[in-house]
Coordinates of N, CA, C and O in Angstrom, one line a residue:
M1 N 42.0 -2.4 -14.8 CA 42.0 -4.0 -15.1 C 42.8 -4.0 -16.3 O 42.3 -3.4 -17.4
N2 N 43.9 -4.5 -16.4 CA 44.7 -4.6 -17.6 C 44.5 -6.0 -18.3 O 43.7 -6.8 -17.9
A3 N 45.1 -6.0 -19.6 CA 45.0 -7.0 -20.5 C 45.3 -8.4 -20.0 O 44.6 -9.4 -20.0
A4 N 46.3 -8.6 -19.0 CA 46.8 -10.0 -18.7 C 46.0 -10.4 -17.4 O 45.5 -11.6 -17.4
T5 N 45.4 -9.6 -16.7 CA 44.4 -10.0 -15.7 C 43.1 -10.4 -16.3 O 42.5 -11.5 -15.8
L6 N 42.7 -9.7 -17.3 CA 41.3 -10.1 -18.1 C 41.6 -11.4 -18.7 O 40.8 -12.2 -18.6
H7 N 42.8 -11.5 -19.3 CA 43.2 -12.9 -19.8 C 43.3 -14.0 -19.0 O 42.4 -15.1 -19.1
K8 N 43.7 -13.7 -17.8 CA 43.8 -14.8 -16.5 C 42.4 -15.3 -16.4 O 42.1 -16.3 -16.1
I9 N 41.5 -14.3 -16.1 CA 40.2 -14.4 -15.7 C 39.3 -15.3 -16.7 O 38.6 -16.5 -16.4
V10 N 39.5 -14.9 -17.9 CA 38.8 -15.7 -19.0 C 39.5 -17.1 -19.1 O 38.7 -17.9 -19.4
S11 N 40.6 -17.1 -18.9 CA 41.1 -18.5 -19.4 C 40.8 -19.6 -18.0 O 40.7 -20.5 -18.3
D12 N 40.9 -18.9 -16.9 CA 40.3 -19.6 -15.8 C 38.6 -20.2 -16.0 O 38.3 -21.1 -15.4
A13 N 38.0 -19.1 -16.4 CA 36.6 -19.5 -16.6 C 36.3 -20.5 -17.8 O 35.5 -21.5 -17.6
I14 N 37.1 -20.5 -18.7 CA 37.0 -21.7 -19.8 C 37.7 -22.9 -19.1 O 37.1 -23.9 -19.5
N15 N 38.8 -22.9 -18.3 CA 39.2 -24.1 -18.0 C 38.5 -24.7 -16.7 O 39.0 -25.8 -16.0
E16 N 37.7 -24.0 -16.2 CA 36.9 -24.2 -15.1 C 37.8 -24.3 -13.8 O 37.3 -24.9 -12.8
N17 N 38.8 -23.5 -13.8 CA 39.5 -23.4 -12.5 C 38.9 -22.4 -11.5 O 39.2 -22.5 -10.3
V18 N 37.8 -21.8 -12.0 CA 37.2 -21.0 -11.1 C 36.6 -21.5 -10.0 O 36.1 -21.1 -8.7
F19 N 36.0 -22.6 -10.3 CA 35.0 -23.5 -9.3 C 35.9 -24.1 -8.2 O 35.3 -24.5 -7.3
S20 N 37.2 -24.3 -8.6 CA 38.2 -24.6 -7.2 C 38.6 -23.4 -6.5 O 39.2 -23.9 -5.5
N21 N 38.3 -22.4 -6.8 CA 38.8 -21.0 -6.2 C 37.7 -20.9 -5.1 O 36.4 -20.6 -5.2
W22 N 38.1 -20.5 -3.8 CA 37.1 -20.2 -2.5 C 36.6 -18.8 -2.8 O 35.6 -18.5 -2.4
R23 N 37.1 -18.0 -3.4 CA 36.6 -16.8 -3.5 C 35.5 -16.6 -4.5 O 34.6 -15.9 -4.3
F24 N 35.4 -17.6 -5.4 CA 34.2 -17.7 -6.3 C 32.9 -18.0 -5.4 O 31.9 -17.5 -5.7
Y25 N 33.2 -19.1 -4.6 CA 31.9 -19.4 -3.9 C 31.7 -18.3 -2.7 O 30.4 -18.1 -2.6
L26 N 32.5 -17.6 -2.3 CA 32.3 -16.3 -1.4 C 31.6 -15.2 -2.2 O 30.5 -14.8 -1.6
L27 N 32.0 -15.1 -3.2 CA 31.1 -14.2 -4.1 C 29.9 -14.5 -4.5 O 29.0 -13.8 -4.3
L28 N 29.8 -15.7 -4.8 CA 28.4 -16.4 -5.0 C 27.3 -16.2 -3.9 O 26.4 -15.9 -4.1
I29 N 27.8 -16.5 -2.6 CA 27.2 -16.3 -1.5 C 26.8 -15.0 -1.3 O 25.6 -14.6 -0.8
C30 N 27.8 -14.0 -1.4 CA 27.7 -12.5 -1.3 C 26.4 -11.9 -2.2 O 25.6 -11.3 -1.7
I31 N 26.3 -12.5 -3.3 CA 25.4 -11.9 -4.4 C 24.2 -12.7 -4.1 O 23.2 -12.0 -4.0
G32 N 24.1 -14.0 -3.5 CA 22.8 -14.4 -3.3 C 22.2 -13.8 -2.0 O 21.0 -13.5 -1.9
T33 N 23.1 -13.4 -1.1 CA 22.5 -12.9 0.3 C 22.2 -11.5 -0.4 O 20.9 -11.2 0.3
L34 N 22.7 -10.7 -0.9 CA 22.3 -9.2 -1.3 C 21.0 -9.3 -2.3 O 20.3 -8.5 -1.9
T35 N 21.0 -10.1 -2.8 CA 19.8 -10.4 -3.8 C 18.7 -10.7 -3.0 O 17.5 -10.2 -3.2
S36 N 18.9 -11.6 -2.2 CA 17.6 -11.9 -1.2 C 17.1 -10.9 -0.2 O 16.1 -10.7 0.0
I37 N 18.2 -10.0 0.3 CA 17.9 -9.0 1.0 C 17.1 -7.8 0.3 O 16.2 -7.3 0.7
I38 N 17.7 -7.6 -0.7 CA 17.1 -6.6 -1.7 C 15.6 -6.9 -1.8 O 14.6 -6.0 -2.2
G39 N 15.6 -8.3 -2.5 CA 14.1 -8.8 -2.8 C 13.3 -8.6 -1.8 O 12.1 -8.4 -1.9
A40 N 13.6 -9.2 -0.4 CA 12.7 -8.9 0.6 C 12.3 -7.5 0.8 O 11.2 -7.3 1.2
Y41 N 13.3 -6.6 0.9 CA 13.0 -5.1 1.0 C 12.1 -4.7 0.0 O 10.9 -3.9 0.3
L42 N 12.1 -4.8 -1.2 CA 11.3 -4.5 -2.2 C 10.0 -4.9 -2.2 O 9.0 -4.2 -2.4
D43 N 9.9 -6.4 -1.9 CA 8.6 -7.0 -1.9 C 8.0 -6.5 -0.8 O 6.7 -6.0 -0.8
G44 N 8.3 -6.2 0.6 CA 7.7 -5.5 1.7 C 7.2 -3.9 1.4 O 6.2 -3.6 1.7
R45 N 8.3 -3.3 0.9 CA 8.1 -1.9 0.4 C 6.9 -1.9 -0.6 O 5.9 -0.9 -0.4
L46 N 6.9 -2.9 -1.7 CA 5.7 -2.7 -2.6 C 4.3 -2.9 -2.0 O 3.4 -2.6 -2.5
K47 N 4.4 -4.1 -1.2 CA 3.1 -4.6 -0.4 C 2.5 -3.2 0.4 O 1.4 -3.1 0.2
M48 N 3.3 -2.6 1.0 CA 3.1 -1.5 1.8 C 2.5 -0.5 1.1 O 1.5 0.2 1.3
K49 N 3.0 0.0 -0.1 CA 2.6 0.9 -1.1 C 1.3 0.5 -1.6 O 0.5 1.3 -1.9
G50 N 1.0 -0.7 -1.9 CA -0.2 -1.3 -2.5 C -1.3 -1.1 -1.3 O -2.5 -0.8 -1.8
E51 N -1.0 -1.6 0.0 CA -1.8 -1.4 1.0 C -2.3 0.1 1.1 O -3.4 0.3 1.4
I52 N -1.3 1.0 1.2 CA -1.6 2.6 1.4 C -2.5 3.0 0.2 O -3.4 3.6 0.5
A53 N -2.2 2.6 -1.2 CA -3.1 3.0 -2.1 C -4.5 2.6 -2.0 O -5.6 3.2 -2.1
A54 N -4.5 1.3 -1.7 CA -5.8 0.6 -1.5 C -6.6 1.2 -0.3 O -8.0 1.4 -0.4
T55 N -6.0 1.6 0.6 CA -6.8 2.4 1.9 C -7.0 3.7 1.3 O -8.4 4.2 1.8
K56 N -6.5 4.3 0.7 CA -6.7 5.7 0.2 C -8.0 5.6 -0.7 O -8.9 6.5 -0.6
S57 N -7.8 4.5 -1.6 CA -9.1 4.5 -2.4 C -10.3 4.1 -1.6 O -11.4 4.6 -1.7
D58 N -10.2 3.2 -0.6 CA -11.4 3.0 0.2 C -11.7 4.0 1.0 O -13.1 4.2 1.5
F59 N -10.8 4.8 1.5 CA -11.2 6.1 2.5 C -12.2 7.1 1.5 O -12.9 7.6 2.0
A60 N -11.8 7.5 0.4 CA -12.5 8.2 -0.7 C -14.0 7.6 -0.7 O -14.9 8.3 -0.7
E61 N -14.1 6.3 -0.8 CA -15.4 5.6 -1.0 C -16.1 5.8 0.4 O -17.3 6.0 0.1
I62 N -15.5 5.7 1.4 CA -16.1 5.6 2.7 C -16.6 7.1 2.9 O -17.5 7.5 3.6
Q63 N -15.6 8.1 2.6 CA -16.1 9.5 2.8 C -17.4 9.7 1.9 O -18.3 10.3 2.3
H64 N -17.5 9.3 0.7 CA -18.7 9.5 -0.2 C -19.8 8.9 0.3 O -20.9 9.4 0.4
Q65 N -19.7 7.6 0.9 CA -21.0 6.9 1.6 C -21.2 7.6 2.9 O -22.5 7.9 3.1
L66 N -20.5 8.4 3.6 CA -20.8 9.1 4.9 C -21.5 10.3 4.4 O -22.4 10.7 5.2
A67 N -21.1 10.8 3.3 CA -21.7 12.0 2.8 C -23.2 11.7 2.4 O -24.1 12.6 2.8
E68 N -23.4 10.7 1.9 CA -24.8 10.2 1.4 C -25.6 9.9 2.7 O -26.6 10.3 2.8
T69 N -25.0 9.2 3.7 CA -25.7 8.8 4.9 C -26.1 10.1 5.7 O -27.1 10.3 6.1
T70 N -25.2 11.2 5.6 CA -25.3 12.4 6.4 C -26.5 13.1 5.5 O -27.6 13.7 6.4
R71 N -26.5 13.4 4.4 CA -27.5 13.9 3.7 C -29.0 13.2 4.0 O -29.8 14.0 4.2
L72 N -29.0 12.0 4.0 CA -30.4 11.3 4.2 C -30.6 11.4 5.6 O -31.8 11.5 5.7
A73 N -29.7 11.4 6.6 CA -30.2 11.6 7.9 C -30.7 12.9 8.3 O -31.7 13.3 8.8
K74 N -30.0 14.2 7.5 CA -30.6 15.4 7.5 C -32.2 15.6 7.1 O -32.9 16.2 7.4
T75 N -32.2 14.9 5.9 CA -33.6 14.8 5.2 C -34.6 14.2 6.1 O -35.7 14.8 6.4
V76 N -34.4 13.2 6.8 CA -35.2 12.5 7.8 C -35.3 13.4 9.2 O -36.5 13.6 9.3
E77 N -34.2 14.0 9.4 CA -34.4 14.8 10.6 C -35.3 16.0 10.3 O -36.1 16.5 11.0
T78 N -35.0 16.7 9.1 CA -36.0 17.7 8.6 C -37.6 17.4 8.6 O -38.5 18.1 9.1
A79 N -37.6 15.8 8.2 CA -39.0 15.5 7.9 C -39.8 15.5 9.4 O -40.9 15.9 9.7
V80 N -39.0 14.9 10.3 CA -39.3 14.6 11.6 C -39.7 16.1 12.2 O -40.9 16.1 13.0
V81 N -38.8 16.9 12.2 CA -39.1 18.2 13.0 C -40.3 18.9 12.1 O -41.0 19.5 12.9
H82 N -40.3 18.8 10.9 CA -41.6 19.5 10.4 C -42.9 19.0 10.7 O -43.9 19.5 11.0
N83 N -42.8 17.4 10.8 CA -44.1 16.8 11.2 C -44.3 17.2 12.9 O -45.6 17.4 13.1
D84 N -43.2 17.2 13.6 CA -43.4 17.7 14.8 C -44.0 19.1 15.0 O -44.9 19.5 15.9
W85 N -43.5 20.1 14.1 CA -44.1 21.3 14.0 C -45.4 21.5 13.7 O -46.2 22.2 14.4
I86 N -46.0 20.6 12.7 CA -47.2 20.6 12.4 C -48.0 20.1 13.4 O -49.4 20.8 13.8
A87 N -47.7 19.1 14.2 CA -48.5 18.5 15.4 C -48.5 19.8 16.5 O -49.7 19.9 17.0
R88 N -47.5 20.4 17.0 CA -47.5 21.4 17.9 C -48.7 22.6 17.3 O -49.2 23.2 18.3
E89 N -48.3 22.9 16.2 CA -49.2 23.9 15.4 C -50.8 23.6 15.8 O -51.8 24.3 16.0
G90 N -50.9 22.3 15.3 CA -52.3 21.8 15.5 C -52.9 21.7 17.0 O -53.9 22.2 17.1
N91 N -52.0 21.5 17.9 CA -52.4 21.6 19.2 C -52.5 23.1 19.6 O -53.5 23.2 20.4
V92 N -51.9 24.2 19.3 CA -52.1 25.4 19.5 C -53.3 25.8 19.0 O -53.9 26.6 19.7
L93 N -53.6 25.4 17.8 CA -55.0 25.8 17.0 C -56.1 25.1 18.0 O -57.2 25.9 18.1
K94 N -56.0 24.1 18.4 CA -56.9 23.2 19.2 C -57.3 24.1 20.7 O -58.4 24.3 20.9
R95 N -56.0 24.6 21.2 CA -56.2 25.4 22.5 C -57.0 26.6 22.5 O -57.7 27.1 23.0
T96 N -56.6 27.2 21.2 CA -57.0 28.5 20.9 C -58.6 28.4 20.4 O -59.7 29.1 20.8

């Protein structure tokens, strides 16, 4: 861009001749459209990343709760099997 072109652009902007030029409005529409598209894309992408991060966090908590539940279930199962064994041994002793 040379000095004459730059001088013409600045003088047109100062004299408000830019607003009567159709290229100005076309450029304004293009910039607005691109901004909207990029904004929508980034909004959707950031929401999806947030959902994925929340799911990962929830998944870790669910795994922890599942481990606790499994541990408790094994404890109960062991107690039931032990009580069953005691009852069987008692029955064997009664038979003998």
